[in-house]
CSV table of C-alpha atoms in Angstrom, one decimal:
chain,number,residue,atom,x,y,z
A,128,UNK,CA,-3.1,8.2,30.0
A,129,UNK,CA,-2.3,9.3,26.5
A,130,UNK,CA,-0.5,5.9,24.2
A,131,UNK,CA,-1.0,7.3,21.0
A,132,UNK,CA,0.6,6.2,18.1
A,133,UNK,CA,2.4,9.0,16.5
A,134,UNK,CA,3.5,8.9,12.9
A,135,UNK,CA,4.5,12.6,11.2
A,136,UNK,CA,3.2,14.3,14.2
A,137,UNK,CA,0.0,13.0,13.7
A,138,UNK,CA,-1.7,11.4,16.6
A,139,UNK,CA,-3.3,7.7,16.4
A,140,UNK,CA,-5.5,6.6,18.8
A,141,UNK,CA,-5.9,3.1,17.4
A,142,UNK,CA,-2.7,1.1,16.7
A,143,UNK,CA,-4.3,-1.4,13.9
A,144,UNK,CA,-4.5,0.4,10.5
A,145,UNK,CA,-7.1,-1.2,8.2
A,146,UNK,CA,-6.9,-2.4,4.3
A,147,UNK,CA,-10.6,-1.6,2.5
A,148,UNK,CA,-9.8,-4.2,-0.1
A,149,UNK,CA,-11.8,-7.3,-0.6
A,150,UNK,CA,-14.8,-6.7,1.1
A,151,UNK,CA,-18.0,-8.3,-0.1
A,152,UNK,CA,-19.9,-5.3,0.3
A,153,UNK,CA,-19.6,-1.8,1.6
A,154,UNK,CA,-21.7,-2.3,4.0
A,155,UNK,CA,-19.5,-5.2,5.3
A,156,UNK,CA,-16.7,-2.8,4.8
A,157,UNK,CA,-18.2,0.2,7.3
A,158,UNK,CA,-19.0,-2.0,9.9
A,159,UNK,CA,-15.7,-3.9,10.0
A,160,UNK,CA,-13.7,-0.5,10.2
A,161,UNK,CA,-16.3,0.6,13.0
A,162,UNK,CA,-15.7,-2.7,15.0
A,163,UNK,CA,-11.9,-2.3,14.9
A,164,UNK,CA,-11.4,1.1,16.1
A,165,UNK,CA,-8.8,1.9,13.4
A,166,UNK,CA,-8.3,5.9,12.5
A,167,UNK,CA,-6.3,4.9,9.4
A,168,UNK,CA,-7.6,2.9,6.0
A,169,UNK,CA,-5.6,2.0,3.0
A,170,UNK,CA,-6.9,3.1,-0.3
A,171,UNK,CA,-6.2,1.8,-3.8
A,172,UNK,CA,-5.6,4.7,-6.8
A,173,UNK,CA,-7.5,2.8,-10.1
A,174,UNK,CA,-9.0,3.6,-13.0
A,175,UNK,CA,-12.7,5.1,-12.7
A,176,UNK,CA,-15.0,3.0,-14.5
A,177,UNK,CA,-16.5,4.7,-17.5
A,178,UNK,CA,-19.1,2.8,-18.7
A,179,UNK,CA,-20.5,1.3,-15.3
A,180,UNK,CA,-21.7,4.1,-13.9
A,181,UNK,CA,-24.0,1.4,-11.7
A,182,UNK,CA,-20.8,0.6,-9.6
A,183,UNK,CA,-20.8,2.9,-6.4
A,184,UNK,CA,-18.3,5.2,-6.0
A,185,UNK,CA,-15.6,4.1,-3.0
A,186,UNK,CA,-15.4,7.2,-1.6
A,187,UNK,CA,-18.6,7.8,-0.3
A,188,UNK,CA,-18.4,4.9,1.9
A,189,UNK,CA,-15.7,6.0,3.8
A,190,UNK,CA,-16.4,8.9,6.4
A,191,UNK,CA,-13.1,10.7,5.4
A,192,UNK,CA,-13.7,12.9,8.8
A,193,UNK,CA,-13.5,9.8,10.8
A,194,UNK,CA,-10.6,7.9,9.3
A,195,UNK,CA,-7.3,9.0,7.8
A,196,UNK,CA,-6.7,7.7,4.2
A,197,UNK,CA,-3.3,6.0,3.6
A,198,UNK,CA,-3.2,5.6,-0.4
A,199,UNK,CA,-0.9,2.6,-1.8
A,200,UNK,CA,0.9,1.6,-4.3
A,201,UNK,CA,0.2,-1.4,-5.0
A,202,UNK,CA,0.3,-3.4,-7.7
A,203,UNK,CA,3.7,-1.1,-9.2
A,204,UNK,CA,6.4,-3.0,-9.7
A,205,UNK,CA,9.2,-0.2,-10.1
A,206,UNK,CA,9.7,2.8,-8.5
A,207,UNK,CA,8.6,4.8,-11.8
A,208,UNK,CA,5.2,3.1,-11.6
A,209,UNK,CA,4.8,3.8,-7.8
A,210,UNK,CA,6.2,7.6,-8.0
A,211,UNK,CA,3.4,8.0,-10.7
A,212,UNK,CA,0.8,6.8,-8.6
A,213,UNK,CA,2.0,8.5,-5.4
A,214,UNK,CA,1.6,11.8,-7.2
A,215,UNK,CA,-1.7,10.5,-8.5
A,216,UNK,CA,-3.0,9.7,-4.9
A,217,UNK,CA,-2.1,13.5,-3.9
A,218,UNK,CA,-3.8,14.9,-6.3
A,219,UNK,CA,-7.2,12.9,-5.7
A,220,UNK,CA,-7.5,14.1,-2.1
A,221,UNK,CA,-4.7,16.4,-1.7
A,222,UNK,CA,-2.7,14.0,0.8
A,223,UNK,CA,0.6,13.6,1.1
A,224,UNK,CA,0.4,10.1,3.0
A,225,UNK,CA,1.5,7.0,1.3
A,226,UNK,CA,2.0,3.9,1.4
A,227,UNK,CA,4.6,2.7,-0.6
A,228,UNK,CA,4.9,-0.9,-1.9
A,229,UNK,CA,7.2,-1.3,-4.6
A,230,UNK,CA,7.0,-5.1,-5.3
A,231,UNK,CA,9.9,-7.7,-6.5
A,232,UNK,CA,8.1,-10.6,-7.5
A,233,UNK,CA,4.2,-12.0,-8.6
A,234,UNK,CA,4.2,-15.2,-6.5
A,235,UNK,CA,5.4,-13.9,-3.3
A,236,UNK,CA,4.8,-10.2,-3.2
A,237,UNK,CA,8.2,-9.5,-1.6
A,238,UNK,CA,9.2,-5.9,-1.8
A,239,UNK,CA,11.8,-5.0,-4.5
A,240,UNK,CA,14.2,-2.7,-1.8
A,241,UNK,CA,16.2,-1.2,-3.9
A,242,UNK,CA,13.3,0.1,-5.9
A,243,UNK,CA,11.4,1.0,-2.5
A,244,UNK,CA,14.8,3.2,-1.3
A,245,UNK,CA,15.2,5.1,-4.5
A,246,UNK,CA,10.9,5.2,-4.7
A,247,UNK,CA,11.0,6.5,-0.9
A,248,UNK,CA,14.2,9.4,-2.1
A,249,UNK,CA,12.2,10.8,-4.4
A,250,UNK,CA,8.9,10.6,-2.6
A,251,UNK,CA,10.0,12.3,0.2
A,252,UNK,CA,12.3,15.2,-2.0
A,253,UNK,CA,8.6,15.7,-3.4
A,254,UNK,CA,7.5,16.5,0.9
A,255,UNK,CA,5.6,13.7,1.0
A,256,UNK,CA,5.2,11.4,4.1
A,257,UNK,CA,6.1,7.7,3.4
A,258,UNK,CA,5.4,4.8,4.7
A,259,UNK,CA,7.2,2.0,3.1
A,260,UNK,CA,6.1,-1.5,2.8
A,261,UNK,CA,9.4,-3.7,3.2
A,262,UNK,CA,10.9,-6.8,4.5
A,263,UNK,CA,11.8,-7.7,7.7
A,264,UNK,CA,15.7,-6.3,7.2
A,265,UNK,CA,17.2,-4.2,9.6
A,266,UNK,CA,20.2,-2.7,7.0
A,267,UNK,CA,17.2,-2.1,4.7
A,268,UNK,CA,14.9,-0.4,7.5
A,269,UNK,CA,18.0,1.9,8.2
A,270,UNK,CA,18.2,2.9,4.7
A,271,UNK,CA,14.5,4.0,4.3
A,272,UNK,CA,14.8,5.8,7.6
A,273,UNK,CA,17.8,7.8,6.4
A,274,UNK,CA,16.2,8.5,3.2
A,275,UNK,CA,13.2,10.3,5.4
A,276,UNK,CA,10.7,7.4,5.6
A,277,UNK,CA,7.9,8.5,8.0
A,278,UNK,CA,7.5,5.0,9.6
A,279,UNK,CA,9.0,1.4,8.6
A,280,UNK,CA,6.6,-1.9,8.0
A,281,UNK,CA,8.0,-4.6,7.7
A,282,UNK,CA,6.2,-8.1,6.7
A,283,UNK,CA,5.4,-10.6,9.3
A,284,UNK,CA,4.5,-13.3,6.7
A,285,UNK,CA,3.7,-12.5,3.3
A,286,UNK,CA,0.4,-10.8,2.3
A,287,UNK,CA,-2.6,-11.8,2.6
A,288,UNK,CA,-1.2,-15.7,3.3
A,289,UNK,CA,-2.6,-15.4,7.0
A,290,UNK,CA,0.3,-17.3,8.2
A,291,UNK,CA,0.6,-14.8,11.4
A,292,UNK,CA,4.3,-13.6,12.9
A,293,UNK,CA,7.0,-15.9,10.8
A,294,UNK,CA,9.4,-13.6,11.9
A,295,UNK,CA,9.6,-12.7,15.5
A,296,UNK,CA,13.1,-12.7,16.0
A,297,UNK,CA,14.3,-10.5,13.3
A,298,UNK,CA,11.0,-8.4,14.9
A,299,UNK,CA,12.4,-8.2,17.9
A,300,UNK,CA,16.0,-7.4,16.4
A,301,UNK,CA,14.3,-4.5,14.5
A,302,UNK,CA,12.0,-3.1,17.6
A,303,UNK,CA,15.4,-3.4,19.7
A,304,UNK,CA,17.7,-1.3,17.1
A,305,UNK,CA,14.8,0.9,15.7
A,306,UNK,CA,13.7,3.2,18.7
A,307,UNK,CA,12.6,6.6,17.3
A,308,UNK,CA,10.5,5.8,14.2
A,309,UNK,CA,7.3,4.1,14.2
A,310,UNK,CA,7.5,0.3,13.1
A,311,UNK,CA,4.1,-1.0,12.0
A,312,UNK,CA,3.9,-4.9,11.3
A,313,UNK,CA,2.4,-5.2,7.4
A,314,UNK,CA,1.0,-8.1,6.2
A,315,UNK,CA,0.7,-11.8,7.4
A,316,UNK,CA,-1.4,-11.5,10.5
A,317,UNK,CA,-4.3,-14.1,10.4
A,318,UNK,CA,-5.4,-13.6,13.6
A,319,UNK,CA,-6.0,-12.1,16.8
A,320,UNK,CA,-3.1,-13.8,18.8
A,321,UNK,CA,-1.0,-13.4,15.6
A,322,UNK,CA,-1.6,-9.3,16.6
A,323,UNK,CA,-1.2,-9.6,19.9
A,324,UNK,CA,2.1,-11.5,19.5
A,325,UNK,CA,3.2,-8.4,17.3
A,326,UNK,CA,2.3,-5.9,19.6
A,327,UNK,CA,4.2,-8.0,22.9
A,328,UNK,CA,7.2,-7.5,20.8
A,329,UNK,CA,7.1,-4.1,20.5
A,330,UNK,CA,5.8,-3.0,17.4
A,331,UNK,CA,3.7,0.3,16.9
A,332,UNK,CA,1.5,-0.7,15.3
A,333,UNK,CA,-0.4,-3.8,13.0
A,334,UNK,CA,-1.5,-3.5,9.7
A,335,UNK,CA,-3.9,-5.6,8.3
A,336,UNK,CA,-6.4,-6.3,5.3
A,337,UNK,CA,-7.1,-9.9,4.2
A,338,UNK,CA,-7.5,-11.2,7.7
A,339,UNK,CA,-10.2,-9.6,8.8
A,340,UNK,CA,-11.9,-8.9,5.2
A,341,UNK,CA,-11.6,-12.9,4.7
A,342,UNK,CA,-13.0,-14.5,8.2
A,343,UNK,CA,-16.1,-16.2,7.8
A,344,UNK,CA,-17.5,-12.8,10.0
A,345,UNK,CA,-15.3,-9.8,9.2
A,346,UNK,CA,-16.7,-7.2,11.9
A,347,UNK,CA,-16.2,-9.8,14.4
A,348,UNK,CA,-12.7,-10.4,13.2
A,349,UNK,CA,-12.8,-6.6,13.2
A,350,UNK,CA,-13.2,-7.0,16.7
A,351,UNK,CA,-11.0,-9.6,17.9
A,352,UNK,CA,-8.0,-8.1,16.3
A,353,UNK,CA,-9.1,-4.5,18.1
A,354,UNK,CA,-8.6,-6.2,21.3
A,355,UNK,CA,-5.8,-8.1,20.4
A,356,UNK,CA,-3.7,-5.0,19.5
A,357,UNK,CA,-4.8,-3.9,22.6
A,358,UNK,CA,-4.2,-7.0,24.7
A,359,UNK,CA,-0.6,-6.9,22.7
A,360,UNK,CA,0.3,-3.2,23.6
A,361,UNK,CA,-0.7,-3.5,27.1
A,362,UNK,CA,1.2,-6.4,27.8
A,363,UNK,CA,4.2,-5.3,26.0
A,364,UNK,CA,3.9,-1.7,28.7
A,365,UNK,CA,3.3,-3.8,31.2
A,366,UNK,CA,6.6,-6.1,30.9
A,367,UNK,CA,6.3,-9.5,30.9
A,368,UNK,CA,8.1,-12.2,33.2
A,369,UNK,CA,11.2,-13.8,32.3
A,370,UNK,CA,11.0,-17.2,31.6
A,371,UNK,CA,12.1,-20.1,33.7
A,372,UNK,CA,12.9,-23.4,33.3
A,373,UNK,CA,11.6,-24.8,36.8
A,374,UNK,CA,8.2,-24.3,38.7
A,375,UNK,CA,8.6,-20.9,41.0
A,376,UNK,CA,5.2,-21.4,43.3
A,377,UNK,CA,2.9,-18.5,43.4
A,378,UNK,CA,1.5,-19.6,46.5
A,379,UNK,CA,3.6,-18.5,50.2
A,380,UNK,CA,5.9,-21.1,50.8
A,381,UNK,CA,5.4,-20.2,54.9
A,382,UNK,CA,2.3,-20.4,57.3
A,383,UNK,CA,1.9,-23.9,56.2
A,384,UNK,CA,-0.6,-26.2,58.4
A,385,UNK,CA,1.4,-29.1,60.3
B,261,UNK,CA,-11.5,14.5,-32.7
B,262,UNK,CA,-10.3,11.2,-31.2
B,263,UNK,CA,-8.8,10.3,-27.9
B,264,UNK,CA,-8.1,7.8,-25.8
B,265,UNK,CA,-9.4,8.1,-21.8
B,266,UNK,CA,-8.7,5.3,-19.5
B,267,UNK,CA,-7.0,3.1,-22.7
B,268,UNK,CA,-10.8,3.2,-24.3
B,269,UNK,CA,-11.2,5.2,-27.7
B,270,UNK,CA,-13.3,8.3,-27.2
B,271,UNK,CA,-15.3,10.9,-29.5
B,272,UNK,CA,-15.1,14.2,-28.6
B,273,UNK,CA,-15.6,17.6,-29.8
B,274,UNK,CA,-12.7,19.7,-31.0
B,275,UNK,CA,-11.1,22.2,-28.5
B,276,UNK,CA,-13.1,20.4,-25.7
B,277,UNK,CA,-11.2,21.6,-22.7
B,278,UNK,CA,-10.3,18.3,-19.4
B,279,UNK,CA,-13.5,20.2,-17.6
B,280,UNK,CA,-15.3,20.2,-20.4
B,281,UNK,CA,-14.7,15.7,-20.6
B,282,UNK,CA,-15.1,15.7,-17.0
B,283,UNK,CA,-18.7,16.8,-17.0
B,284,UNK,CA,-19.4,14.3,-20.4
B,285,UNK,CA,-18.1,11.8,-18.2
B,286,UNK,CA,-20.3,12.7,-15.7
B,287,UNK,CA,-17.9,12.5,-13.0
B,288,UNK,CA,-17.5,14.0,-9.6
B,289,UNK,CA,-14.5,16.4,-10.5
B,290,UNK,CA,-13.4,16.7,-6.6
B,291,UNK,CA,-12.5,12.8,-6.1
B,292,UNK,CA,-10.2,12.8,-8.9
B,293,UNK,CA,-6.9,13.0,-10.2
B,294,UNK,CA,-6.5,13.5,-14.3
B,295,UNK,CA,-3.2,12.6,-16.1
B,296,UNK,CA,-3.0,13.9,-19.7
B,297,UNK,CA,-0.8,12.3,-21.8
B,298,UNK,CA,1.3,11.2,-18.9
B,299,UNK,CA,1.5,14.3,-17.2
B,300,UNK,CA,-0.5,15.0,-13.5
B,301,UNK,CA,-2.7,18.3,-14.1
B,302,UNK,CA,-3.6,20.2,-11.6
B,303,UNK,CA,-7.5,20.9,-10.2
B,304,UNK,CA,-6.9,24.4,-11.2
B,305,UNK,CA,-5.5,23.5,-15.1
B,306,UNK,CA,-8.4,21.3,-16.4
B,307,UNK,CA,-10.2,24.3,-17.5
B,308,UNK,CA,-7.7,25.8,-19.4
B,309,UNK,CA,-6.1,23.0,-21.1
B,310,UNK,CA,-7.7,22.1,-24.1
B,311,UNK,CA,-7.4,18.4,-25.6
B,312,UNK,CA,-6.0,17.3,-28.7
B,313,UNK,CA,-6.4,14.6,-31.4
B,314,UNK,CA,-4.7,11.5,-30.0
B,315,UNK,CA,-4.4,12.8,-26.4
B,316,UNK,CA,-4.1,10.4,-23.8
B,317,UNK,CA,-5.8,11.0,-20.7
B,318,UNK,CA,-5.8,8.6,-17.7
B,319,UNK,CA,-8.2,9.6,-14.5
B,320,UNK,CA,-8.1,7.5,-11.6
B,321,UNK,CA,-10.0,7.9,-8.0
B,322,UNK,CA,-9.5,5.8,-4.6
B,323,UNK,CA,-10.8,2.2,-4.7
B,324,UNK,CA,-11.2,-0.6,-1.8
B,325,UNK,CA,-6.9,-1.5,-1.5
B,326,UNK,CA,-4.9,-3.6,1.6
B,327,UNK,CA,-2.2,-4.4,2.3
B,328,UNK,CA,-1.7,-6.2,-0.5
B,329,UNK,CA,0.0,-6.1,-3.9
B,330,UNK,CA,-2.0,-7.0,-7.0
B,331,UNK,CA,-1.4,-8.4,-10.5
B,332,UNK,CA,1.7,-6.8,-12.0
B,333,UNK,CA,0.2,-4.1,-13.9
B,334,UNK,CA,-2.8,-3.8,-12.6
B,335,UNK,CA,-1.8,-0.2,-11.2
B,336,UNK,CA,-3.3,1.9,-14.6
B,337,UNK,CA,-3.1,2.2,-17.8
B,338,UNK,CA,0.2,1.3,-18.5
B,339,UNK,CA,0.7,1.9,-22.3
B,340,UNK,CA,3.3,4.3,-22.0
B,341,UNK,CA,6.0,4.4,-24.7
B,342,UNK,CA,9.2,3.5,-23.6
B,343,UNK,CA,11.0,7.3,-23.8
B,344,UNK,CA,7.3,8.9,-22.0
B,345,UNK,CA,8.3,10.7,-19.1
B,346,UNK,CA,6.4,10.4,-15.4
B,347,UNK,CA,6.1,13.4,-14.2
B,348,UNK,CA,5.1,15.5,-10.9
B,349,UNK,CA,4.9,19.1,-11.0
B,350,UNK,CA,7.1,22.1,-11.4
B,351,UNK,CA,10.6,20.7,-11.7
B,352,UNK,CA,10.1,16.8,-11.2
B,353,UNK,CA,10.5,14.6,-13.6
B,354,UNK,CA,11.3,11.0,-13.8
B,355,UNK,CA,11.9,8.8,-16.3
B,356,UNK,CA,10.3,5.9,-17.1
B,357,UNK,CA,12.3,3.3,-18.0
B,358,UNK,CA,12.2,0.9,-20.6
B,359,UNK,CA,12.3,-2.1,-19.0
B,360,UNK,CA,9.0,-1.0,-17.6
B,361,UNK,CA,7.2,-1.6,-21.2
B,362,UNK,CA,9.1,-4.4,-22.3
B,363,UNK,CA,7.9,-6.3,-19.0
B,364,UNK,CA,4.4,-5.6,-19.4
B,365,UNK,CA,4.9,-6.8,-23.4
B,366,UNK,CA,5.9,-9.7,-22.0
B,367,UNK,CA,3.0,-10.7,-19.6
């Protein structure tokens, strides 16, 4: 049975999207993306080195039939800046995918929303499909839907501080009000368990970059946070128990020897 | 004539067309995307436009990127004057403001 994530009518059979920054080597990089079953890979647009012509270009490390590139925007700090480099990121490959980030402040990486919104207007006036980077605010996630956003991913924790879900009830206040677009948990995961708890709760999908390029082994991170996406999503279909207070024995309670 | 490609000073003949500094560069020309003097040109435009003195050209590709922000800034070349003007194609234009210069005086 078919439990793809869909996001623009395109079909995902992996629900962890992957982050290629920080790697130690490409190598590291190819086998991490290979041991997590993602489809989808974020992408950085930069400057292309001039005078090092030693460094290896990105691109051909990253079999573009296999995975699906998601460029961002980070690092611009008003919409302006991440418009600019939207459009730049189209014209590189000719996508129309993006992940917007449109960040507030230096310490804490929080998402400047009102920049994001009018970023996300514009980006999506220009037919492109956006996937904005946000916190976890359910007036906020509205907005960006309204204003055409393709999906809505909210932080769990902020990046890259591997603190896993900080957030879990305004989660689950966004997964229960937010039924017909995808929401993708972005940033914060550590963890496997930290994924799987984001997947029980109903999310569509994980993002995730720093804690799997920063484990001591980053293709068996790769790994664990595969299956704990999976472990998450299945549990979250299957439907877990309620919770009691008092012992409810799983053992018949009849038949007993006298 | 001079110009300036990725904020670095560059020599290069007069009349040379953005094909013509792509293939100095030695660059593949399909993994690109070429700003000249902030303005996105299209694939099909870089061998028609000719540079000129002082041009500004920016030319960025995909690198290793997370989910993760970096150092304010650290997006691209940044030095735009405070009136420049972002643009897209065709009818899209936006401006930049000029808080956006003053901030990155500042750090």
């Amino acid at each position: 049975m078919s439990d793809a994530l869909v996001i623009a009518g395109r079909d995902f059979h992996s629900r962890l999207i992957l982050g290629t920054g920080k790697y130690e080597t490409y190598d590291l990089m190819k086998k991490s993306l290979e041991a997590s079953g993602t489809e989808m890979v974020t992408v950085a647009v930069r400057r292309v080195p001039l005078t090092d012509r030693s460094k290896e270009s990105f691109l051909d490390h990253v079999d573009l039939k296999k995975y699906h590139l998601l460029p961002n925007t980070a690092g611009c700090y008003s919409a302006d800046e991440a418009i600019r480099t939207a459009m730049l990121a189209r014209e590189v490959l000719d996508t129309k995918w993006v992940k917007l980030e449109v960040i507030g402040d230096e310490r804490t990486l929080f998402p400047d929303n009102e920049g994001l919104l009018e970023a996300t207007r514009a980006l999506v006036k220009e037919g492109f499909i956006v996937l904005p980077y946000f916190n976890d605010d359910l007036i906020v996630a509205r907005r960006l839907i309204d204003a055409g956003a393709a999906a809505v991913m909210p932080l769990a924790a902020p990046i890259g501080s591997g603190l896993g879900i900080q957030n879990f009830t305004n989660l689950r206040i966004l997964r229960e009000c937010i039924k017909d677009t995808p929401l993708i948990v972005d940033a914060g995961v550590g963890t496997a368990s930290d994924a799987a708890l984001a997947m029980e709760i109903g999310v569509d999908g994980v993002l995730m970059n720093t804690g799997i390029a920063g484990a001591r082994d980053p293709v068996k991170m790769a790994e664990a946070m595969r299956l704990g996406v999976k472990a998450g999503r299945l549990a979250f279909k299957a439907g877990r128990i309620g919770k009691k207070l008092y012992a409810a024995a799983s053992s018949p309670e009849t038949g007993m020897i006298e | 004539m001079k110009i300036v490609v990725n904020g670095e000073e560059r020599e290069i003949e007069d009349g040379a067309t953005v094909s013509r500094l792509v293939s100095l560069l030695d660059l593949k020309s399909d993994r690109l995307a070429i700003e000249l003097n902030v303005r996105i040109l299209r694939k099909g435009d870089w061998d028609s436009t000719e540079l000129a003195e002082a041009d500004r050209v920016e030319i960025v590709s995909f690198v290793g990127g997370g989910a993760a922000g970096s150092q304010r800034g650290a997006a691209f070349g940044l030095e735009l004057e405070p009136e420049e003007r972002c643009a897209g194609f065709a009818d899209t234009f936006y401006l930049l403001r000029k808080d956006v210069q003053l901030r990155i005086d500042r750090t």
